[in-house]
PDB file of C-alpha atoms in Angstrom:
ATOM      1  CA  MET A   1       3.330  -0.789  10.127  1.00 80.00           C
ATOM      2  CA  GLU A   2      -0.470  -0.493  10.323  1.00 87.00           C
ATOM      3  CA  LEU A   3      -2.908  -2.345   8.080  1.00 90.00           C
ATOM      4  CA  ARG A   4      -4.654   0.964   7.464  1.00 90.00           C
ATOM      5  CA  HIS A   5      -1.468   2.366   5.940  1.00 92.00           C
ATOM      6  CA  LEU A   6      -1.207  -0.639   3.625  1.00 92.00           C
ATOM      7  CA  GLU A   7      -4.848  -0.250   2.583  1.00 91.00           C
ATOM      8  CA  TYR A   8      -4.239   3.387   1.670  1.00 93.00           C
ATOM      9  CA  PHE A   9      -1.053   2.457  -0.170  1.00 93.00           C
ATOM     10  CA  VAL A  10      -2.855  -0.175  -2.283  1.00 91.00           C
ATOM     11  CA  ALA A  11      -5.651   2.272  -3.086  1.00 92.00           C
ATOM     12  CA  VAL A  12      -3.193   4.915  -4.323  1.00 93.00           C
ATOM     13  CA  ALA A  13      -1.245   2.306  -6.322  1.00 93.00           C
ATOM     14  CA  GLU A  14      -4.403   1.045  -8.051  1.00 89.00           C
ATOM     15  CA  GLU A  15      -6.024   4.429  -8.626  1.00 91.00           C
ATOM     16  CA  GLN A  16      -2.701   6.124  -9.528  1.00 91.00           C
ATOM     17  CA  HIS A  17      -4.134   9.254  -7.941  1.00 92.00           C
ATOM     18  CA  PHE A  18      -4.325  10.499  -4.340  1.00 93.00           C
ATOM     19  CA  THR A  19      -7.703  12.228  -4.690  1.00 92.00           C
ATOM     20  CA  ARG A  20      -9.394   9.197  -6.248  1.00 92.00           C
ATOM     21  CA  ALA A  21      -7.803   6.910  -3.656  1.00 92.00           C
ATOM     22  CA  ALA A  22      -9.047   9.123  -0.805  1.00 93.00           C
ATOM     23  CA  LYS A  23     -12.562   9.086  -2.283  1.00 92.00           C
ATOM     24  CA  ARG A  24     -12.426   5.310  -2.629  1.00 90.00           C
ATOM     25  CA  MET A  25     -11.301   4.888   0.985  1.00 91.00           C
ATOM     26  CA  ARG A  26     -13.741   7.581   2.210  1.00 90.00           C
ATOM     27  CA  VAL A  27     -11.087   9.579   4.020  1.00 92.00           C
ATOM     28  CA  ALA A  28      -9.735  13.096   3.691  1.00 93.00           C
ATOM     29  CA  GLN A  29      -6.939  13.373   1.150  1.00 91.00           C
ATOM     30  CA  SER A  30      -4.715  15.060   3.726  1.00 92.00           C
ATOM     31  CA  GLY A  31      -5.060  12.085   6.065  1.00 92.00           C
ATOM     32  CA  LEU A  32      -4.356   9.585   3.304  1.00 92.00           C
ATOM     33  CA  SER A  33      -1.290  11.536   2.148  1.00 93.00           C
ATOM     34  CA  ALA A  34      -0.001  11.710   5.724  1.00 93.00           C
ATOM     35  CA  SER A  35      -0.370   7.917   6.056  1.00 93.00           C
ATOM     36  CA  ILE A  36       1.611   7.342   2.854  1.00 94.00           C
ATOM     37  CA  ARG A  37       4.366   9.682   4.057  1.00 93.00           C
ATOM     38  CA  SER A  38       4.446   7.854   7.386  1.00 92.00           C
ATOM     39  CA  LEU A  39       4.779   4.523   5.578  1.00 93.00           C
ATOM     40  CA  GLU A  40       7.607   5.896   3.417  1.00 93.00           C
ATOM     41  CA  ARG A  41       9.449   7.147   6.514  1.00 92.00           C
ATOM     42  CA  GLU A  42       9.054   3.802   8.235  1.00 93.00           C
ATOM     43  CA  LEU A  43      10.399   1.946   5.189  1.00 93.00           C
ATOM     44  CA  ASP A  44      12.992   4.634   4.441  1.00 93.00           C
ATOM     45  CA  ALA A  45      12.002   4.553   0.758  1.00 93.00           C
ATOM     46  CA  GLU A  46       9.969   6.580  -1.705  1.00 93.00           C
ATOM     47  CA  LEU A  47       6.978   4.482  -2.785  1.00 94.00           C
ATOM     48  CA  PHE A  48       5.553   6.782  -5.466  1.00 94.00           C
ATOM     49  CA  VAL A  49       6.823   9.129  -8.139  1.00 93.00           C
ATOM     50  CA  ARG A  50       4.468  12.102  -7.906  1.00 90.00           C
ATOM     51  CA  HIS A  51       3.481  13.793 -11.167  1.00 89.00           C
ATOM     52  CA  THR A  52       1.055  16.692 -11.657  1.00 83.00           C
ATOM     53  CA  ARG A  53      -1.927  14.567 -12.658  1.00 86.00           C
ATOM     54  CA  ARG A  54      -1.003  11.080 -11.478  1.00 88.00           C
ATOM     55  CA  VAL A  55       1.397   9.019  -9.430  1.00 91.00           C
ATOM     56  CA  GLU A  56       3.265   5.851 -10.302  1.00 92.00           C
ATOM     57  CA  LEU A  57       5.030   3.242  -8.230  1.00 94.00           C
ATOM     58  CA  THR A  58       8.774   3.305  -7.711  1.00 94.00           C
ATOM     59  CA  ASP A  59      10.721   0.035  -7.707  1.00 93.00           C
ATOM     60  CA  ALA A  60      10.320  -0.033  -3.920  1.00 94.00           C
ATOM     61  CA  GLY A  61       6.595   0.547  -4.321  1.00 93.00           C
ATOM     62  CA  GLN A  62       6.324  -2.318  -6.812  1.00 91.00           C
ATOM     63  CA  ALA A  63       8.076  -4.616  -4.363  1.00 91.00           C
ATOM     64  CA  LEU A  64       5.740  -3.576  -1.551  1.00 94.00           C
ATOM     65  CA  LEU A  65       2.524  -3.907  -3.571  1.00 91.00           C
ATOM     66  CA  ALA A  66       2.548  -7.693  -3.904  1.00 85.00           C
ATOM     67  CA  GLU A  67       3.380  -8.122  -0.203  1.00 88.00           C
ATOM     68  CA  ALA A  68       0.706  -5.588   0.770  1.00 90.00           C
ATOM     69  CA  HIS A  69      -1.936  -7.561  -1.142  1.00 85.00           C
ATOM     70  CA  ARG A  70      -0.878 -10.773   0.594  1.00 83.00           C
ATOM     71  CA  THR A  71      -0.771  -9.153   4.038  1.00 87.00           C
ATOM     72  CA  LEU A  72      -4.223  -7.612   3.685  1.00 85.00           C
ATOM     73  CA  ALA A  73      -5.639 -10.890   2.357  1.00 79.00           C
ATOM     74  CA  SER A  74      -4.167 -12.781   5.320  1.00 79.00           C
ATOM     75  CA  ALA A  75      -5.586 -10.257   7.776  1.00 82.00           C
ATOM     76  CA  ALA A  76      -9.042 -10.547   6.205  1.00 76.00           C
ATOM     77  CA  ALA A  77      -8.784 -14.344   6.301  1.00 73.00           C
ATOM     78  CA  ALA A  78      -7.918 -14.210  10.010  1.00 77.00           C
ATOM     79  CA  ARG A  79     -10.941 -12.022  10.778  1.00 73.00           C
ATOM     80  CA  ASN A  80     -13.231 -14.259   8.745  1.00 66.00           C
ATOM     81  CA  ALA A  81     -11.887 -17.424  10.402  1.00 69.00           C
ATOM     82  CA  VAL A  82     -12.717 -16.052  13.847  1.00 73.00           C
ATOM     83  CA  ALA A  83     -16.190 -15.062  12.647  1.00 64.00           C
ATOM     84  CA  ALA A  84     -16.706 -18.578  11.245  1.00 63.00           C
ATOM     85  CA  VAL A  85     -15.909 -20.126  14.644  1.00 59.00           C
ATOM     86  CA  ARG A  86     -18.708 -17.969  16.056  1.00 52.00           C
ATOM     87  CA  GLY A  87     -21.090 -19.378  13.457  1.00 53.00           C
ATOM     88  CA  LEU A  88     -20.920 -16.344  11.178  1.00 52.00           C
ATOM     89  CA  LEU A  89     -19.853 -16.104   7.555  1.00 66.00           C
ATOM     90  CA  ARG A  90     -19.090 -12.548   6.609  1.00 71.00           C
ATOM     91  CA  GLY A  91     -16.484 -10.356   4.975  1.00 77.00           C
ATOM     92  CA  SER A  92     -15.770 -10.158   1.265  1.00 83.00           C
ATOM     93  CA  LEU A  93     -15.028 -12.657  -1.460  1.00 90.00           C
ATOM     94  CA  ALA A  94     -13.181 -11.611  -4.622  1.00 92.00           C
ATOM     95  CA  VAL A  95     -13.715 -14.033  -7.490  1.00 95.00           C
ATOM     96  CA  GLY A  96     -12.554 -13.929 -11.095  1.00 95.00           C
ATOM     97  CA  SER A  97     -13.521 -15.913 -14.172  1.00 95.00           C
ATOM     98  CA  GLU A  98     -12.768 -16.237 -17.849  1.00 93.00           C
ATOM     99  CA  GLN A  99     -15.788 -16.116 -20.178  1.00 89.00           C
ATOM    100  CA  CYS A 100     -17.660 -19.173 -21.459  1.00 85.00           C
ATOM    101  CA  LEU A 101     -16.004 -21.896 -19.423  1.00 88.00           C
ATOM    102  CA  GLY A 102     -18.868 -24.269 -20.112  1.00 82.00           C
ATOM    103  CA  VAL A 103     -18.276 -26.751 -17.301  1.00 83.00           C
ATOM    104  CA  ILE A 104     -19.264 -24.148 -14.687  1.00 86.00           C
ATOM    105  CA  ASP A 105     -22.259 -21.810 -14.851  1.00 88.00           C
ATOM    106  CA  LEU A 106     -21.117 -18.877 -12.747  1.00 90.00           C
ATOM    107  CA  PRO A 107     -24.232 -16.608 -12.459  1.00 91.00           C
ATOM    108  CA  PRO A 108     -26.418 -19.241 -10.728  1.00 93.00           C
ATOM    109  CA  LEU A 109     -23.440 -20.359  -8.637  1.00 93.00           C
ATOM    110  CA  ILE A 110     -22.855 -16.830  -7.322  1.00 93.00           C
ATOM    111  CA  ALA A 111     -26.601 -16.333  -6.828  1.00 94.00           C
ATOM    112  CA  ALA A 112     -26.832 -19.530  -4.761  1.00 93.00           C
ATOM    113  CA  PHE A 113     -23.849 -18.425  -2.672  1.00 92.00           C
ATOM    114  CA  ARG A 114     -25.402 -15.006  -2.024  1.00 91.00           C
ATOM    115  CA  ARG A 115     -28.677 -16.582  -0.913  1.00 91.00           C
ATOM    116  CA  ALA A 116     -26.856 -18.941   1.447  1.00 89.00           C
ATOM    117  CA  HIS A 117     -24.451 -16.323   2.820  1.00 88.00           C
ATOM    118  CA  PRO A 118     -25.957 -12.832   2.611  1.00 89.00           C
ATOM    119  CA  GLY A 119     -23.343 -11.447   5.009  1.00 85.00           C
ATOM    120  CA  VAL A 120     -20.545 -11.935   2.483  1.00 88.00           C
ATOM    121  CA  GLU A 121     -19.897  -9.218  -0.083  1.00 89.00           C
ATOM    122  CA  VAL A 122     -19.045 -10.847  -3.434  1.00 92.00           C
ATOM    123  CA  ARG A 123     -16.927  -9.001  -5.999  1.00 91.00           C
ATOM    124  CA  LEU A 124     -16.752 -10.679  -9.412  1.00 93.00           C
ATOM    125  CA  ARG A 125     -14.550  -9.725 -12.355  1.00 92.00           C
ATOM    126  CA  TYR A 126     -14.021 -11.248 -15.800  1.00 93.00           C
ATOM    127  CA  ALA A 127     -10.614 -11.363 -17.502  1.00 92.00           C
ATOM    128  CA  GLY A 128      -8.226 -13.703 -19.272  1.00 91.00           C
ATOM    129  CA  SER A 129      -6.962 -16.695 -17.318  1.00 93.00           C
ATOM    130  CA  GLY A 130      -3.354 -15.491 -17.283  1.00 91.00           C
ATOM    131  CA  HIS A 131      -4.366 -12.233 -15.634  1.00 91.00           C
ATOM    132  CA  LEU A 132      -6.657 -13.990 -13.152  1.00 94.00           C
ATOM    133  CA  VAL A 133      -4.011 -16.510 -12.089  1.00 93.00           C
ATOM    134  CA  GLU A 134      -1.579 -13.675 -11.374  1.00 90.00           C
ATOM    135  CA  GLN A 135      -4.213 -11.917  -9.248  1.00 90.00           C
ATOM    136  CA  VAL A 136      -4.834 -15.145  -7.308  1.00 92.00           C
ATOM    137  CA  ARG A 137      -1.084 -15.522  -6.772  1.00 88.00           C
ATOM    138  CA  THR A 138      -0.728 -11.987  -5.396  1.00 85.00           C
ATOM    139  CA  GLY A 139      -3.800 -12.207  -3.158  1.00 83.00           C
ATOM    140  CA  GLN A 140      -6.020  -9.817  -5.144  1.00 86.00           C
ATOM    141  CA  LEU A 141      -8.480 -12.650  -5.794  1.00 91.00           C
ATOM    142  CA  HIS A 142      -9.523 -15.391  -3.405  1.00 91.00           C
ATOM    143  CA  ALA A 143     -10.362 -17.758  -6.275  1.00 94.00           C
ATOM    144  CA  GLY A 144     -10.377 -17.744 -10.054  1.00 95.00           C
ATOM    145  CA  PHE A 145     -12.262 -19.934 -12.516  1.00 96.00           C
ATOM    146  CA  VAL A 146      -9.694 -20.339 -15.270  1.00 95.00           C
ATOM    147  CA  ALA A 147      -8.694 -22.394 -18.301  1.00 92.00           C
ATOM    148  CA  LEU A 148      -5.006 -23.200 -18.731  1.00 84.00           C
ATOM    149  CA  SER A 149      -3.004 -25.379 -21.093  1.00 77.00           C
ATOM    150  CA  GLY A 150      -0.329 -26.489 -18.650  1.00 75.00           C
ATOM    151  CA  PRO A 151       0.557 -26.931 -14.975  1.00 80.00           C
ATOM    152  CA  ALA A 152      -0.229 -24.395 -12.290  1.00 82.00           C
ATOM    153  CA  PRO A 153       2.235 -21.494 -11.979  1.00 83.00           C
ATOM    154  CA  ASP A 154       4.278 -21.100  -8.801  1.00 86.00           C
ATOM    155  CA  GLY A 155       2.167 -19.891  -5.907  1.00 88.00           C
ATOM    156  CA  VAL A 156      -1.091 -21.254  -7.320  1.00 93.00           C
ATOM    157  CA  ARG A 157      -2.865 -24.592  -7.048  1.00 92.00           C
ATOM    158  CA  LEU A 158      -5.580 -25.807  -9.418  1.00 92.00           C
ATOM    159  CA  LEU A 159      -8.683 -27.866  -8.633  1.00 92.00           C
ATOM    160  CA  SER A 160      -9.866 -29.454 -11.857  1.00 89.00           C
ATOM    161  CA  LEU A 161     -13.439 -28.913 -13.033  1.00 90.00           C
ATOM    162  CA  GLY A 162     -13.159 -30.659 -16.398  1.00 88.00           C
ATOM    163  CA  THR A 163     -11.751 -30.463 -19.917  1.00 87.00           C
ATOM    164  CA  GLU A 164     -13.188 -29.536 -23.288  1.00 86.00           C
ATOM    165  CA  SER A 165     -12.054 -30.229 -26.846  1.00 86.00           C
ATOM    166  CA  MET A 166     -11.036 -27.521 -29.301  1.00 92.00           C
ATOM    167  CA  THR A 167     -13.284 -26.981 -32.314  1.00 95.00           C
ATOM    168  CA  LEU A 168     -12.970 -25.091 -35.571  1.00 96.00           C
ATOM    169  CA  LEU A 169     -15.548 -22.393 -36.301  1.00 97.00           C
ATOM    170  CA  CYS A 170     -15.702 -20.954 -39.815  1.00 97.00           C
ATOM    171  CA  HIS A 171     -18.104 -19.153 -42.155  1.00 97.00           C
ATOM    172  CA  PRO A 172     -20.427 -21.621 -43.963  1.00 96.00           C
ATOM    173  CA  ALA A 173     -19.010 -20.439 -47.310  1.00 96.00           C
ATOM    174  CA  HIS A 174     -15.438 -21.296 -46.278  1.00 96.00           C
ATOM    175  CA  GLU A 175     -13.909 -24.342 -47.997  1.00 94.00           C
ATOM    176  CA  LEU A 176     -13.374 -26.014 -44.603  1.00 96.00           C
ATOM    177  CA  ALA A 177     -17.125 -25.946 -44.007  1.00 95.00           C
ATOM    178  CA  GLU A 178     -17.289 -29.238 -45.921  1.00 93.00           C
ATOM    179  CA  ARG A 179     -15.134 -30.996 -43.291  1.00 93.00           C
ATOM    180  CA  ASP A 180     -16.553 -32.955 -40.371  1.00 94.00           C
ATOM    181  CA  GLU A 181     -13.124 -32.858 -38.729  1.00 94.00           C
ATOM    182  CA  VAL A 182      -9.948 -30.813 -39.275  1.00 94.00           C
ATOM    183  CA  THR A 183      -6.247 -31.180 -38.540  1.00 94.00           C
ATOM    184  CA  VAL A 184      -3.524 -28.650 -37.823  1.00 94.00           C
ATOM    185  CA  GLU A 185      -2.265 -29.219 -41.361  1.00 93.00           C
ATOM    186  CA  ASP A 186      -5.697 -28.272 -42.768  1.00 94.00           C
ATOM    187  CA  LEU A 187      -5.445 -24.923 -40.976  1.00 95.00           C
ATOM    188  CA  THR A 188      -1.988 -23.958 -42.164  1.00 92.00           C
ATOM    189  CA  GLY A 189      -2.118 -20.661 -44.031  1.00 92.00           C
ATOM    190  CA  GLU A 190      -5.503 -19.601 -42.656  1.00 95.00           C
ATOM    191  CA  ASP A 191      -6.167 -16.219 -41.055  1.00 96.00           C
ATOM    192  CA  PHE A 192      -7.270 -16.692 -37.463  1.00 97.00           C
ATOM    193  CA  VAL A 193      -9.538 -14.750 -35.165  1.00 97.00           C
ATOM    194  CA  ASP A 194      -8.319 -15.460 -31.643  1.00 97.00           C
ATOM    195  CA  PHE A 195      -8.296 -14.163 -28.099  1.00 96.00           C
ATOM    196  CA  SER A 196      -5.520 -12.110 -26.495  1.00 93.00           C
ATOM    197  CA  PRO A 197      -2.495 -14.068 -25.199  1.00 92.00           C
ATOM    198  CA  ASP A 198      -3.665 -14.280 -21.569  1.00 90.00           C
ATOM    199  CA  TRP A 199      -6.822 -16.221 -22.485  1.00 93.00           C
ATOM    200  CA  GLY A 200      -6.806 -19.977 -21.935  1.00 91.00           C
ATOM    201  CA  ALA A 201      -7.954 -20.853 -25.452  1.00 93.00           C
ATOM    202  CA  ARG A 202      -5.179 -18.750 -27.008  1.00 94.00           C
ATOM    203  CA  GLY A 203      -2.604 -20.594 -24.911  1.00 92.00           C
ATOM    204  CA  VAL A 204      -3.939 -23.967 -26.071  1.00 93.00           C
ATOM    205  CA  ASN A 205      -3.901 -22.867 -29.726  1.00 94.00           C
ATOM    206  CA  ASP A 206      -0.383 -21.447 -29.585  1.00 94.00           C
ATOM    207  CA  LEU A 207       0.886 -24.611 -27.903  1.00 92.00           C
ATOM    208  CA  THR A 208      -0.929 -26.880 -30.394  1.00 93.00           C
ATOM    209  CA  PHE A 209       0.672 -25.213 -33.414  1.00 94.00           C
ATOM    210  CA  ALA A 210       4.084 -24.952 -31.750  1.00 93.00           C
ATOM    211  CA  ARG A 211       4.136 -28.675 -30.996  1.00 91.00           C
ATOM    212  CA  ALA A 212       3.176 -29.412 -34.613  1.00 91.00           C
ATOM    213  CA  GLY A 213       5.936 -27.123 -35.871  1.00 93.00           C
ATOM    214  CA  ALA A 214       3.335 -25.156 -37.833  1.00 92.00           C
ATOM    215  CA  GLU A 215       3.069 -21.403 -38.199  1.00 91.00           C
ATOM    216  CA  ARG A 216      -0.183 -19.587 -37.507  1.00 94.00           C
ATOM    217  CA  ARG A 217      -1.283 -16.088 -38.453  1.00 94.00           C
ATOM    218  CA  VAL A 218      -3.611 -14.333 -35.983  1.00 96.00           C
ATOM    219  CA  ALA A 219      -5.201 -11.587 -38.080  1.00 95.00           C
ATOM    220  CA  VAL A 220      -7.731 -10.414 -35.479  1.00 96.00           C
ATOM    221  CA  GLU A 221      -7.199 -10.418 -31.698  1.00 96.00           C
ATOM    222  CA  VAL A 222     -10.201  -9.863 -29.420  1.00 95.00           C
ATOM    223  CA  ASN A 223     -11.082  -9.834 -25.726  1.00 92.00           C
ATOM    224  CA  ASP A 224     -14.601 -11.235 -25.699  1.00 92.00           C
ATOM    225  CA  VAL A 225     -16.427 -14.202 -27.186  1.00 94.00           C
ATOM    226  CA  HIS A 226     -19.200 -12.343 -29.024  1.00 94.00           C
ATOM    227  CA  THR A 227     -16.736 -10.132 -30.880  1.00 96.00           C
ATOM    228  CA  LEU A 228     -14.769 -13.205 -31.955  1.00 97.00           C
ATOM    229  CA  LEU A 229     -17.958 -14.777 -33.308  1.00 97.00           C
ATOM    230  CA  ASP A 230     -18.875 -11.534 -35.115  1.00 97.00           C
ATOM    231  CA  PHE A 231     -15.587 -11.559 -37.026  1.00 97.00           C
ATOM    232  CA  VAL A 232     -15.962 -15.224 -37.964  1.00 97.00           C
ATOM    233  CA  HIS A 233     -19.531 -14.516 -39.165  1.00 97.00           C
ATOM    234  CA  GLN A 234     -18.059 -11.845 -41.447  1.00 96.00           C
ATOM    235  CA  GLY A 235     -15.613 -14.341 -42.948  1.00 95.00           C
ATOM    236  CA  LEU A 236     -12.565 -12.444 -41.697  1.00 95.00           C
ATOM    237  CA  GLY A 237     -10.914 -15.546 -40.311  1.00 96.00           C
ATOM    238  CA  VAL A 238     -11.442 -18.949 -38.766  1.00 97.00           C
ATOM    239  CA  ALA A 239     -11.311 -19.657 -35.040  1.00 97.00           C
ATOM    240  CA  LEU A 240     -10.308 -22.552 -32.828  1.00 96.00           C
ATOM    241  CA  VAL A 241     -12.445 -22.365 -29.716  1.00 95.00           C
ATOM    242  CA  PRO A 242     -13.428 -24.608 -26.801  1.00 92.00           C
ATOM    243  CA  ALA A 243     -16.560 -26.624 -27.508  1.00 90.00           C
ATOM    244  CA  PRO A 244     -18.818 -24.527 -25.181  1.00 90.00           C
ATOM    245  CA  VAL A 245     -18.325 -21.484 -27.432  1.00 93.00           C
ATOM    246  CA  THR A 246     -19.803 -23.381 -30.403  1.00 94.00           C
ATOM    247  CA  ARG A 247     -23.013 -23.923 -28.420  1.00 92.00           C
ATOM    248  CA  LYS A 248     -23.652 -20.231 -27.826  1.00 92.00           C
ATOM    249  CA  PRO A 249     -26.696 -18.806 -29.685  1.00 94.00           C
ATOM    250  CA  HIS A 250     -24.426 -16.218 -31.319  1.00 94.00           C
ATOM    251  CA  ALA A 251     -22.506 -19.064 -33.009  1.00 95.00           C
ATOM    252  CA  LYS A 252     -25.609 -20.262 -34.863  1.00 96.00           C
ATOM    253  CA  GLY A 253     -24.998 -20.451 -38.614  1.00 96.00           C
ATOM    254  CA  LEU A 254     -21.263 -21.057 -38.331  1.00 97.00           C
ATOM    255  CA  HIS A 255     -19.758 -24.393 -39.288  1.00 97.00           C
ATOM    256  CA  ALA A 256     -18.195 -26.325 -36.422  1.00 96.00           C
ATOM    257  CA  ALA A 257     -15.676 -29.159 -36.848  1.00 95.00           C
ATOM    258  CA  PRO A 258     -13.635 -30.791 -34.071  1.00 93.00           C
ATOM    259  CA  LEU A 259      -9.844 -30.579 -34.198  1.00 93.00           C
ATOM    260  CA  ALA A 260      -8.532 -34.103 -34.774  1.00 91.00           C
ATOM    261  CA  GLY A 261      -5.675 -35.813 -33.030  1.00 79.00           C
ATOM    262  CA  PRO A 262      -4.206 -35.609 -29.541  1.00 77.00           C
ATOM    263  CA  GLY A 263      -3.150 -32.187 -28.381  1.00 74.00           C
ATOM    264  CA  PRO A 264      -3.004 -29.861 -25.382  1.00 77.00           C
ATOM    265  CA  ALA A 265      -6.253 -29.878 -23.423  1.00 78.00           C
ATOM    266  CA  TRP A 266      -8.366 -26.858 -22.537  1.00 87.00           C
ATOM    267  CA  GLN A 267      -8.495 -27.492 -18.800  1.00 89.00           C
ATOM    268  CA  VAL A 268     -11.046 -25.671 -16.667  1.00 92.00           C
ATOM    269  CA  ALA A 269     -10.109 -25.359 -13.009  1.00 93.00           C
ATOM    270  CA  VAL A 270     -10.453 -23.298  -9.853  1.00 95.00           C
ATOM    271  CA  ALA A 271      -7.227 -21.433  -9.114  1.00 95.00           C
ATOM    272  CA  LEU A 272      -6.375 -20.878  -5.439  1.00 94.00           C
ATOM    273  CA  PRO A 273      -3.302 -19.520  -3.626  1.00 90.00           C
ATOM    274  CA  SER A 274      -1.007 -22.440  -2.819  1.00 87.00           C
ATOM    275  CA  GLY A 275       0.603 -20.926   0.264  1.00 76.00           C
ATOM    276  CA  THR A 276      -2.500 -20.444   2.405  1.00 76.00           C
ATOM    277  CA  PRO A 277      -5.622 -22.516   3.098  1.00 77.00           C
ATOM    278  CA  ALA A 278      -8.899 -21.317   1.637  1.00 80.00           C
ATOM    279  CA  GLY A 279     -10.837 -19.002   3.956  1.00 81.00           C
ATOM    280  CA  PRO A 280     -14.356 -19.842   5.165  1.00 83.00           C
ATOM    281  CA  ALA A 281     -16.112 -17.879   2.407  1.00 87.00           C
ATOM    282  CA  THR A 282     -13.924 -19.400  -0.300  1.00 90.00           C
ATOM    283  CA  GLY A 283     -14.517 -22.842   1.180  1.00 88.00           C
ATOM    284  CA  ALA A 284     -18.273 -22.316   1.101  1.00 89.00           C
ATOM    285  CA  LEU A 285     -18.076 -21.294  -2.573  1.00 92.00           C
ATOM    286  CA  LEU A 286     -16.001 -24.369  -3.407  1.00 92.00           C
ATOM    287  CA  GLN A 287     -18.559 -26.614  -1.729  1.00 90.00           C
ATOM    288  CA  LEU A 288     -21.155 -25.278  -4.157  1.00 90.00           C
ATOM    289  CA  ALA A 289     -18.841 -25.408  -7.176  1.00 89.00           C
ATOM    290  CA  LEU A 290     -17.405 -28.853  -6.331  1.00 85.00           C
ATOM    291  CA  PRO A 291     -20.209 -30.725  -4.545  1.00 72.00           C
ATOM    292  CA  ASP A 292     -18.508 -34.071  -5.263  1.00 71.00           C
ATOM    293  CA  GLY A 293     -15.028 -32.829  -4.405  1.00 59.00           C
ATOM    294  CA  PRO A 294     -12.113 -31.920  -6.712  1.00 58.00           C
ATOM    295  CA  ARG A 295     -11.971 -33.737 -10.056  1.00 54.00           C
TER     296      ARG A 295
END
């Protein structure tokens, strides 16, 4: 089994199309298709269901995809480790982050890394923490800056960056705008604007209400911070958000009140694969992100 065949397989699986995958890999479609057929013969299994306009993974293909990601990541780590011994830092670094983590300022961090290591190609993507942790676990990301409400999932280790409290945001005309502090009981019966379930803040909120035995109605579900703030500005619901969100310029004019009492923490951390040591490029990024070591 050649690494090239696995690279082509991953490209087809992610693009769900042979032509787009061939363009992405900069090879002729005939050559890519031949490599996939060769891989299927070697494994004695069909990896894709071929439709007229797209392809989709079979069960065998799904099983191979996670292992292919890990194998390719390990091969890249091996190449980069050898380069590091020779005094070089090169290759690629795939990093993910959830929005508005507060305790880490990602743009200047990535800029500083690029200045220090121009030979490393950095790919950065934003998504919810649940999605990012899964991509770290399967080797699609080298590191993820995430916020979780519980322990690390299997296959992932977390290096703590800090914690933030949860805070109510509401329209200044809302009756809760008179409160300097709120409780879960105060929020019972309110319409909420909240993030999708794979965001860290949503996990903290769901766990907070579940532990209190209180029901919560999420009327509006969004996937970015500014949209959440827009809906709260329009009085279409209240929001429980990590404290850094309340300090954003777009939150100006909204009433902010801390959530009282002990509860699940919004924990910001760096997620890394637990089964393999960090590669040289990842290690260099962590040195910039954690100059005093893990917290």
